Amino acid sequence: MSVGRFIHETLPSRVLFGVGTLGGLPEEAERLGIKRALVLSTPGQAEQGLAVCDLLGVNGAGLFSGARMHTPTDVSEQACARVRELGADGVIAIGGGSTIGLAKAIALRTDLPQVVIPTTYAGSEVTPILGETENGLKVTRRSLKVLPETVIYDVELTLGLPVALSVTSGLNAIAHAAEALYAPNVSPVVAMIAEEGVRALVGALPRLANDPANVVARSDALEGAWLCGICLGLVGMALHHKLCHVLGGTFDLPHAETHSVVLPHVLAYNLEVVPDARNRLARAVGHADPALALHQLAARLGAPTSLASLGMPESGVADAARLAVATPYPNPRPFVEDDIARILSHAWAGSLPSVL
């Protein structure tokens, strides 16, 4: 093994993982000094939000159930107004990336402590990254102010997650680890975490798709998502995430589904020039061609494999490529507009991923 130089940083966070861990929420809120918590959810998870309010008892100030995909800034401002109205001194988010994103947006503006309770495999709960959308553009920023203080992973809360969302959410998490493997600041620790996160999810998703109530499969998937989220929080992302942010913010495409469609095509483009990342992913997915393996996994489990099926117009391919190269992320291969347009064309059509 060659001697290398690297920098590895860790993030300050507290994680409760297991079955029934939601019951520890009141103690976690008390530990953070939260006496009047604003609970956050999407409209569809308002019932779960109300259950959290009940669990908090007198320390629950109320519920804001208006979280929306891609964290629109107008929704964040509405939620902050609710914080002021109720005199809330902390936020508790239950749900997926939309709700967790809203909690982060509030923390950015108020510096209030957060407890987040993920019910999907999004992974953003362990990152200091916030993506907000305004006027059709999604902007990503990094700040420790948005890193949740406590994350409660309760496997029981994922048992009712529909299989379709479980699969796309899991593929979204895999994208975090896959791009971490070729990040400029990847360390050996992050590489090991990323490989194990992908391995856990690739193994768990078919099992939970076959038996959604399989607690062991759900636990493996949630642990894999946590590991992949750690990667997202520790190193920078690349072309795949840039494209998904552009597509989500500009065309309002569903977040997890967009990741599941785009990832194999970006990997086919990038992995040719990063052999170590390719080898690690190949081990994790059990296939010499990780891009093809992930495309086939998505198709086999019923996830969308084309941007067209998500409602993106074919005419948007050129616009998305132009927006992507305007503010590129670090990437193993250059941000070349024609190449990116071809990647997006293949993703739009649902073609097999191929090397450009």
Short mmCIF file of C-alpha atoms in Angstrom, two decimals:
data_model
loop_
_atom_site.label_atom_id
_atom_site.label_comp_id
_atom_site.label_asym_id
_atom_site.label_seq_id
_atom_site.Cartn_x
_atom_site.Cartn_y
_atom_site.Cartn_z
CA MET A 1 0.00 0.00 0.00
CA SER A 2 1.37 3.41 -0.95
CA VAL A 3 1.80 6.20 1.57
CA GLY A 4 -0.70 8.99 0.97
CA ARG A 5 -1.63 12.32 2.47
CA PHE A 6 -5.17 13.24 3.35
CA ILE A 7 -7.29 15.39 5.65
CA HIS A 8 -10.27 13.90 7.48
CA GLU A 9 -12.77 15.93 9.48
CA THR A 10 -15.66 14.72 11.61
CA LEU A 11 -18.90 16.50 12.38
CA PRO A 12 -20.46 17.11 15.80
CA SER A 13 -23.67 15.09 15.88
CA ARG A 14 -25.56 12.73 18.14
CA VAL A 15 -27.39 9.69 16.71
CA LEU A 16 -29.95 7.42 18.33
CA PHE A 17 -30.47 4.28 16.21
CA GLY A 18 -32.72 1.29 16.76
CA VAL A 19 -36.29 0.10 17.11
CA GLY A 20 -38.55 2.27 19.27
CA THR A 21 -35.99 5.06 19.67
CA LEU A 22 -38.65 7.72 19.05
CA GLY A 23 -39.64 7.23 22.67
CA GLY A 24 -36.41 8.98 23.67
CA LEU A 25 -37.44 12.23 22.00
CA PRO A 26 -38.58 14.08 25.15
CA GLU A 27 -35.24 13.40 26.83
CA GLU A 28 -33.33 14.56 23.73
CA ALA A 29 -35.34 17.78 23.60
CA GLU A 30 -34.67 18.37 27.28
CA ARG A 31 -30.96 17.68 26.79
CA LEU A 32 -30.87 20.46 24.18
CA GLY A 33 -32.81 22.83 26.42
CA ILE A 34 -35.88 22.84 24.16
CA LYS A 35 -38.98 23.85 26.11
CA ARG A 36 -41.19 25.02 23.25
CA ALA A 37 -40.60 22.90 20.15
CA LEU A 38 -42.12 23.65 16.76
CA VAL A 39 -42.75 20.30 15.08
CA LEU A 40 -42.35 20.19 11.28
CA SER A 41 -43.84 17.88 8.67
CA THR A 42 -45.21 17.81 5.15
CA PRO A 43 -49.00 17.98 4.71
CA GLY A 44 -49.02 14.23 4.06
CA GLN A 45 -47.23 13.48 7.34
CA ALA A 46 -49.21 15.88 9.52
CA GLU A 47 -50.62 12.97 11.49
CA GLN A 48 -47.12 11.84 12.42
CA GLY A 49 -46.30 15.43 13.33
CA LEU A 50 -49.27 15.60 15.68
CA ALA A 51 -48.15 12.33 17.29
CA VAL A 52 -44.76 13.92 17.95
CA CYS A 53 -46.50 16.93 19.50
CA ASP A 54 -48.39 14.57 21.80
CA LEU A 55 -45.17 12.79 22.74
CA LEU A 56 -43.57 16.12 23.70
CA GLY A 57 -46.50 17.10 25.87
CA VAL A 58 -46.11 20.57 27.38
CA ASN A 59 -42.83 21.04 25.51
CA GLY A 60 -44.58 20.93 22.12
CA ALA A 61 -45.46 24.45 20.97
CA GLY A 62 -47.32 23.44 17.81
CA LEU A 63 -47.12 21.95 14.33
CA PHE A 64 -46.12 23.50 10.99
CA SER A 65 -47.12 20.98 8.30
CA GLY A 66 -46.23 23.00 5.22
CA ALA A 67 -42.81 21.55 4.32
CA ARG A 68 -42.36 21.22 0.56
CA MET A 69 -39.93 19.57 -1.82
CA HIS A 70 -36.74 21.49 -2.69
CA THR A 71 -37.19 23.83 0.34
CA PRO A 72 -38.75 26.92 -1.27
CA THR A 73 -37.62 30.08 0.53
CA ASP A 74 -41.18 31.37 0.87
CA VAL A 75 -42.14 28.28 2.89
CA SER A 76 -39.06 28.77 5.08
CA GLU A 77 -40.12 32.36 5.79
CA GLN A 78 -43.64 31.20 6.69
CA ALA A 79 -42.20 28.64 9.10
CA CYS A 80 -39.91 31.25 10.70
CA ALA A 81 -42.95 33.49 11.22
CA ARG A 82 -44.59 30.56 13.01
CA VAL A 83 -41.48 30.18 15.17
CA ARG A 84 -41.74 33.82 16.22
CA GLU A 85 -45.49 33.64 16.77
CA LEU A 86 -45.20 30.64 19.11
CA GLY A 87 -41.98 31.68 20.78
CA ALA A 88 -40.43 28.37 19.80
CA ASP A 89 -36.92 27.64 21.07
CA GLY A 90 -36.21 24.58 18.93
CA VAL A 91 -37.49 22.61 15.94
CA ILE A 92 -38.25 18.92 15.57
CA ALA A 93 -38.62 17.55 12.05
CA ILE A 94 -40.25 14.23 11.20
CA GLY A 95 -40.17 13.07 7.60
CA GLY A 96 -37.83 12.96 4.63
CA GLY A 97 -35.58 15.44 2.89
CA SER A 98 -38.28 18.08 2.43
CA THR A 99 -39.04 18.38 6.13
CA ILE A 100 -35.42 18.06 7.19
CA GLY A 101 -34.52 20.76 4.68
CA LEU A 102 -37.10 23.07 6.23
CA ALA A 103 -35.66 22.47 9.71
CA LYS A 104 -32.22 23.38 8.38
CA ALA A 105 -33.56 26.52 6.70
CA ILE A 106 -35.08 27.63 10.01
CA ALA A 107 -31.84 26.88 11.86
CA LEU A 108 -29.88 28.92 9.31
CA ARG A 109 -32.09 31.93 9.97
CA THR A 110 -32.57 31.53 13.74
CA ASP A 111 -29.74 29.28 15.00
CA LEU A 112 -32.31 27.20 16.91
CA PRO A 113 -31.39 23.61 17.86
CA GLN A 114 -32.81 20.78 15.77
CA VAL A 115 -33.89 17.22 16.42
CA VAL A 116 -34.63 15.36 13.19
CA ILE A 117 -36.47 12.07 12.83
CA PRO A 118 -35.96 10.64 9.32
CA THR A 119 -38.68 8.43 7.86
CA THR A 120 -36.94 7.90 4.50
CA TYR A 121 -33.38 7.16 3.40
CA ALA A 122 -32.54 10.72 2.31
CA GLY A 123 -29.36 11.09 4.38
CA SER A 124 -29.44 14.88 4.62
CA GLU A 125 -30.07 14.66 8.36
CA VAL A 126 -26.36 14.17 9.07
CA THR A 127 -25.01 16.88 6.79
CA PRO A 128 -24.27 20.59 7.18
CA ILE A 129 -25.73 21.18 3.69
CA LEU A 130 -28.90 23.03 2.78
CA GLY A 131 -30.40 23.34 -0.69
CA GLU A 132 -33.00 26.09 -1.07
CA THR A 133 -35.06 27.04 -4.12
CA GLU A 134 -36.03 30.56 -5.11
CA ASN A 135 -37.30 31.80 -8.48
CA GLY A 136 -36.79 28.39 -10.06
CA LEU A 137 -33.14 28.04 -9.03
CA LYS A 138 -31.83 25.74 -6.33
CA VAL A 139 -28.83 27.06 -4.41
CA THR A 140 -26.76 24.87 -2.09
CA ARG A 141 -24.82 26.16 0.88
CA ARG A 142 -22.75 24.54 3.63
CA SER A 143 -22.81 25.73 7.25
CA LEU A 144 -22.54 24.04 10.63
CA LYS A 145 -25.53 26.16 11.65
CA VAL A 146 -27.78 23.81 9.67
CA LEU A 147 -26.32 20.54 11.00
CA PRO A 148 -28.95 18.93 13.27
CA GLU A 149 -27.83 18.46 16.85
CA THR A 150 -29.61 15.11 17.26
CA VAL A 151 -30.83 12.50 14.78
CA ILE A 152 -33.28 9.82 15.90
CA TYR A 153 -33.39 6.81 13.58
CA ASP A 154 -36.35 4.62 14.51
CA VAL A 155 -36.61 1.61 12.23
CA GLU A 156 -40.31 1.26 13.07
CA LEU A 157 -41.03 4.59 11.36
CA THR A 158 -39.79 3.22 8.01
CA LEU A 159 -41.96 0.10 7.98
CA GLY A 160 -44.81 1.98 6.34
CA LEU A 161 -42.64 3.69 3.75
CA PRO A 162 -44.03 2.64 0.35
CA VAL A 163 -41.75 0.33 -1.59
CA ALA A 164 -41.48 2.75 -4.53
CA LEU A 165 -40.31 5.59 -2.28
CA SER A 166 -38.07 3.22 -0.32
CA VAL A 167 -36.25 2.26 -3.51
CA THR A 168 -35.83 5.76 -4.94
CA SER A 169 -34.89 7.16 -1.55
CA GLY A 170 -32.30 4.41 -1.17
CA LEU A 171 -30.85 5.10 -4.61
CA ASN A 172 -30.69 8.78 -3.67
CA ALA A 173 -28.61 7.81 -0.63
CA ILE A 174 -26.34 5.63 -2.78
CA ALA A 175 -25.62 8.68 -4.92
CA HIS A 176 -24.10 10.45 -1.91
CA ALA A 177 -21.63 7.63 -1.30
CA ALA A 178 -20.86 7.08 -4.98
CA GLU A 179 -19.86 10.69 -5.55
CA ALA A 180 -17.95 10.80 -2.28
CA LEU A 181 -15.62 8.13 -3.65
CA TYR A 182 -14.24 10.49 -6.29
CA ALA A 183 -14.44 13.74 -4.31
CA PRO A 184 -11.16 15.71 -4.23
CA ASN A 185 -11.17 15.61 -0.42
CA VAL A 186 -12.11 11.94 0.04
CA SER A 187 -10.13 10.22 2.81
CA PRO A 188 -9.61 6.49 3.41
CA VAL A 189 -12.19 6.68 6.22
CA VAL A 190 -14.83 8.24 3.98
CA ALA A 191 -14.06 5.71 1.23
CA MET A 192 -14.64 2.80 3.62
CA ILE A 193 -17.87 4.34 4.91
CA ALA A 194 -19.08 4.97 1.37
CA GLU A 195 -18.38 1.44 0.19
CA GLU A 196 -20.14 -0.08 3.18
CA GLY A 197 -23.12 2.28 2.81
CA VAL A 198 -23.63 1.27 -0.82
CA ARG A 199 -23.20 -2.41 0.02
CA ALA A 200 -25.80 -2.21 2.79
CA LEU A 201 -28.40 -0.48 0.62
CA VAL A 202 -27.87 -2.62 -2.48
CA GLY A 203 -28.36 -5.68 -0.29
CA ALA A 204 -31.35 -4.32 1.62
CA LEU A 205 -33.48 -2.76 -1.12
CA PRO A 206 -34.44 -6.01 -2.92
CA ARG A 207 -35.25 -7.66 0.42
CA LEU A 208 -37.52 -4.88 1.62
CA ALA A 209 -39.14 -4.61 -1.81
CA ASN A 210 -40.04 -8.28 -1.50
CA ASP A 211 -41.11 -7.96 2.16
CA PRO A 212 -41.73 -4.34 3.23
CA ALA A 213 -42.27 -5.36 6.85
CA ASN A 214 -38.88 -7.07 7.14
CA VAL A 215 -37.41 -5.26 10.14
CA VAL A 216 -33.87 -6.51 9.50
CA ALA A 217 -33.93 -5.33 5.88
CA ARG A 218 -35.37 -1.98 6.96
CA SER A 219 -32.67 -1.64 9.62
CA ASP A 220 -29.94 -2.46 7.10
CA ALA A 221 -31.34 0.10 4.66
CA LEU A 222 -31.58 2.80 7.32
CA GLU A 223 -28.04 2.12 8.51
CA GLY A 224 -26.82 2.23 4.91
CA ALA A 225 -28.58 5.55 4.38
CA TRP A 226 -26.94 6.92 7.53
CA LEU A 227 -23.50 5.88 6.27
CA CYS A 228 -24.14 7.42 2.86
CA GLY A 229 -25.37 10.60 4.51
CA ILE A 230 -22.17 10.82 6.53
CA CYS A 231 -20.26 10.83 3.25
CA LEU A 232 -22.40 13.64 1.89
CA GLY A 233 -21.67 15.68 4.99
CA LEU A 234 -17.91 15.15 4.99
CA VAL A 235 -16.85 15.71 1.37
CA GLY A 236 -17.98 17.66 -1.66
CA MET A 237 -20.32 16.34 -4.31
CA ALA A 238 -19.86 16.46 -8.08
CA LEU A 239 -21.66 16.37 -11.43
CA HIS A 240 -24.50 14.08 -10.39
CA HIS A 241 -25.63 16.32 -7.55
CA LYS A 242 -25.24 19.43 -9.67
CA LEU A 243 -27.51 17.99 -12.34
CA CYS A 244 -30.12 16.85 -9.81
CA HIS A 245 -30.18 20.30 -8.19
CA VAL A 246 -30.65 21.94 -11.59
CA LEU A 247 -33.37 19.49 -12.63
CA GLY A 248 -35.22 19.72 -9.33
CA GLY A 249 -35.06 23.48 -8.98
CA THR A 250 -35.80 24.33 -12.61
CA PHE A 251 -38.32 21.65 -13.59
CA ASP A 252 -39.69 20.79 -10.12
CA LEU A 253 -38.88 17.11 -10.64
CA PRO A 254 -39.26 14.77 -7.64
CA HIS A 255 -35.98 14.69 -5.74
CA ALA A 256 -35.33 11.00 -5.02
CA GLU A 257 -36.68 9.80 -8.37
CA THR A 258 -34.44 12.24 -10.23
CA HIS A 259 -31.40 10.88 -8.40
CA SER A 260 -32.34 7.29 -9.25
CA VAL A 261 -32.61 8.14 -12.96
CA VAL A 262 -29.51 10.31 -13.34
CA LEU A 263 -26.95 8.46 -11.20
CA PRO A 264 -26.09 5.55 -13.54
CA HIS A 265 -25.47 7.92 -16.46
CA VAL A 266 -23.16 10.19 -14.49
CA LEU A 267 -21.27 7.20 -13.11
CA ALA A 268 -20.75 5.86 -16.62
CA TYR A 269 -19.23 9.23 -17.50
CA ASN A 270 -17.02 9.62 -14.42
CA LEU A 271 -15.87 6.16 -13.38
CA GLU A 272 -13.67 5.68 -16.42
CA VAL A 273 -11.15 8.15 -14.99
CA VAL A 274 -11.33 7.17 -11.29
CA PRO A 275 -10.37 3.48 -11.11
CA ASP A 276 -10.26 3.28 -7.30
CA ALA A 277 -13.80 4.62 -7.01
CA ARG A 278 -14.91 2.25 -9.75
CA ASN A 279 -13.33 -0.75 -8.00
CA ARG A 280 -14.90 0.12 -4.65
CA LEU A 281 -18.34 0.55 -6.21
CA ALA A 282 -17.93 -2.68 -8.16
CA ARG A 283 -17.23 -4.54 -4.91
CA ALA A 284 -20.16 -2.87 -3.19
CA VAL A 285 -22.73 -3.66 -5.91
CA GLY A 286 -21.25 -7.04 -6.87
CA HIS A 287 -20.87 -6.18 -10.55
CA ALA A 288 -17.94 -5.13 -12.74
CA ASP A 289 -20.02 -2.29 -14.21
CA PRO A 290 -21.50 -0.34 -11.27
CA ALA A 291 -23.38 2.10 -13.51
CA LEU A 292 -25.17 -0.69 -15.36
CA ALA A 293 -25.80 -2.58 -12.11
CA LEU A 294 -27.52 0.41 -10.49
CA HIS A 295 -29.60 1.08 -13.62
CA GLN A 296 -30.71 -2.55 -13.65
CA LEU A 297 -31.42 -2.51 -9.91
CA ALA A 298 -33.68 0.52 -10.32
CA ALA A 299 -35.53 -1.10 -13.23
CA ARG A 300 -35.90 -4.43 -11.44
CA LEU A 301 -37.37 -2.78 -8.34
CA GLY A 302 -39.78 -0.60 -10.29
CA ALA A 303 -38.03 2.75 -9.92
CA PRO A 304 -38.23 5.23 -12.82
CA THR A 305 -35.36 5.07 -15.28
CA SER A 306 -36.11 8.06 -17.49
CA LEU A 307 -36.50 11.79 -16.94
CA ALA A 308 -39.32 11.75 -19.48
CA SER A 309 -41.37 9.57 -17.12
CA LEU A 310 -40.92 12.22 -14.42
CA GLY A 311 -42.44 14.90 -16.61
CA MET A 312 -39.34 16.66 -17.88
CA PRO A 313 -39.73 18.04 -21.42
CA GLU A 314 -37.09 16.94 -23.91
CA SER A 315 -36.60 20.61 -24.77
CA GLY A 316 -35.29 21.13 -21.22
CA VAL A 317 -32.15 19.06 -21.83
CA ALA A 318 -30.24 21.92 -23.43
CA ASP A 319 -31.36 24.40 -20.76
CA ALA A 320 -30.29 22.07 -17.95
CA ALA A 321 -26.86 21.50 -19.52
CA ARG A 322 -26.35 25.24 -19.90
CA LEU A 323 -27.32 25.91 -16.28
CA ALA A 324 -25.06 23.11 -15.01
CA VAL A 325 -21.91 24.45 -16.65
CA ALA A 326 -22.64 28.00 -15.48
CA THR A 327 -21.64 27.09 -11.89
CA PRO A 328 -19.82 23.73 -12.02
CA TYR A 329 -18.91 21.53 -9.06
CA PRO A 330 -15.49 19.82 -8.80
CA ASN A 331 -15.68 16.67 -10.92
CA PRO A 332 -13.23 14.01 -12.21
CA ARG A 333 -14.07 14.93 -15.80
CA PRO A 334 -14.66 18.47 -17.09
CA PHE A 335 -18.08 20.12 -17.16
CA VAL A 336 -18.43 20.18 -20.95
CA GLU A 337 -21.84 21.40 -22.05
CA ASP A 338 -22.13 19.02 -25.04
CA ASP A 339 -21.16 16.03 -22.88
CA ILE A 340 -23.64 16.99 -20.18
CA ALA A 341 -26.37 17.43 -22.77
CA ARG A 342 -25.66 13.89 -24.02
CA ILE A 343 -25.76 12.52 -20.46
CA LEU A 344 -29.11 14.21 -19.91
CA SER A 345 -30.42 13.02 -23.27
CA HIS A 346 -29.66 9.42 -22.32
CA ALA A 347 -31.26 9.94 -18.92
CA TRP A 348 -34.30 11.57 -20.50
CA ALA A 349 -34.82 8.61 -22.82
CA GLY A 350 -34.04 5.96 -20.21
CA SER A 351 -31.23 4.45 -22.27
CA LEU A 352 -28.68 2.08 -20.78
CA PRO A 353 -25.79 4.05 -19.25
CA SER A 354 -22.84 4.24 -21.61
CA VAL A 355 -19.37 5.77 -21.64
CA LEU A 356 -19.23 9.01 -23.66
#
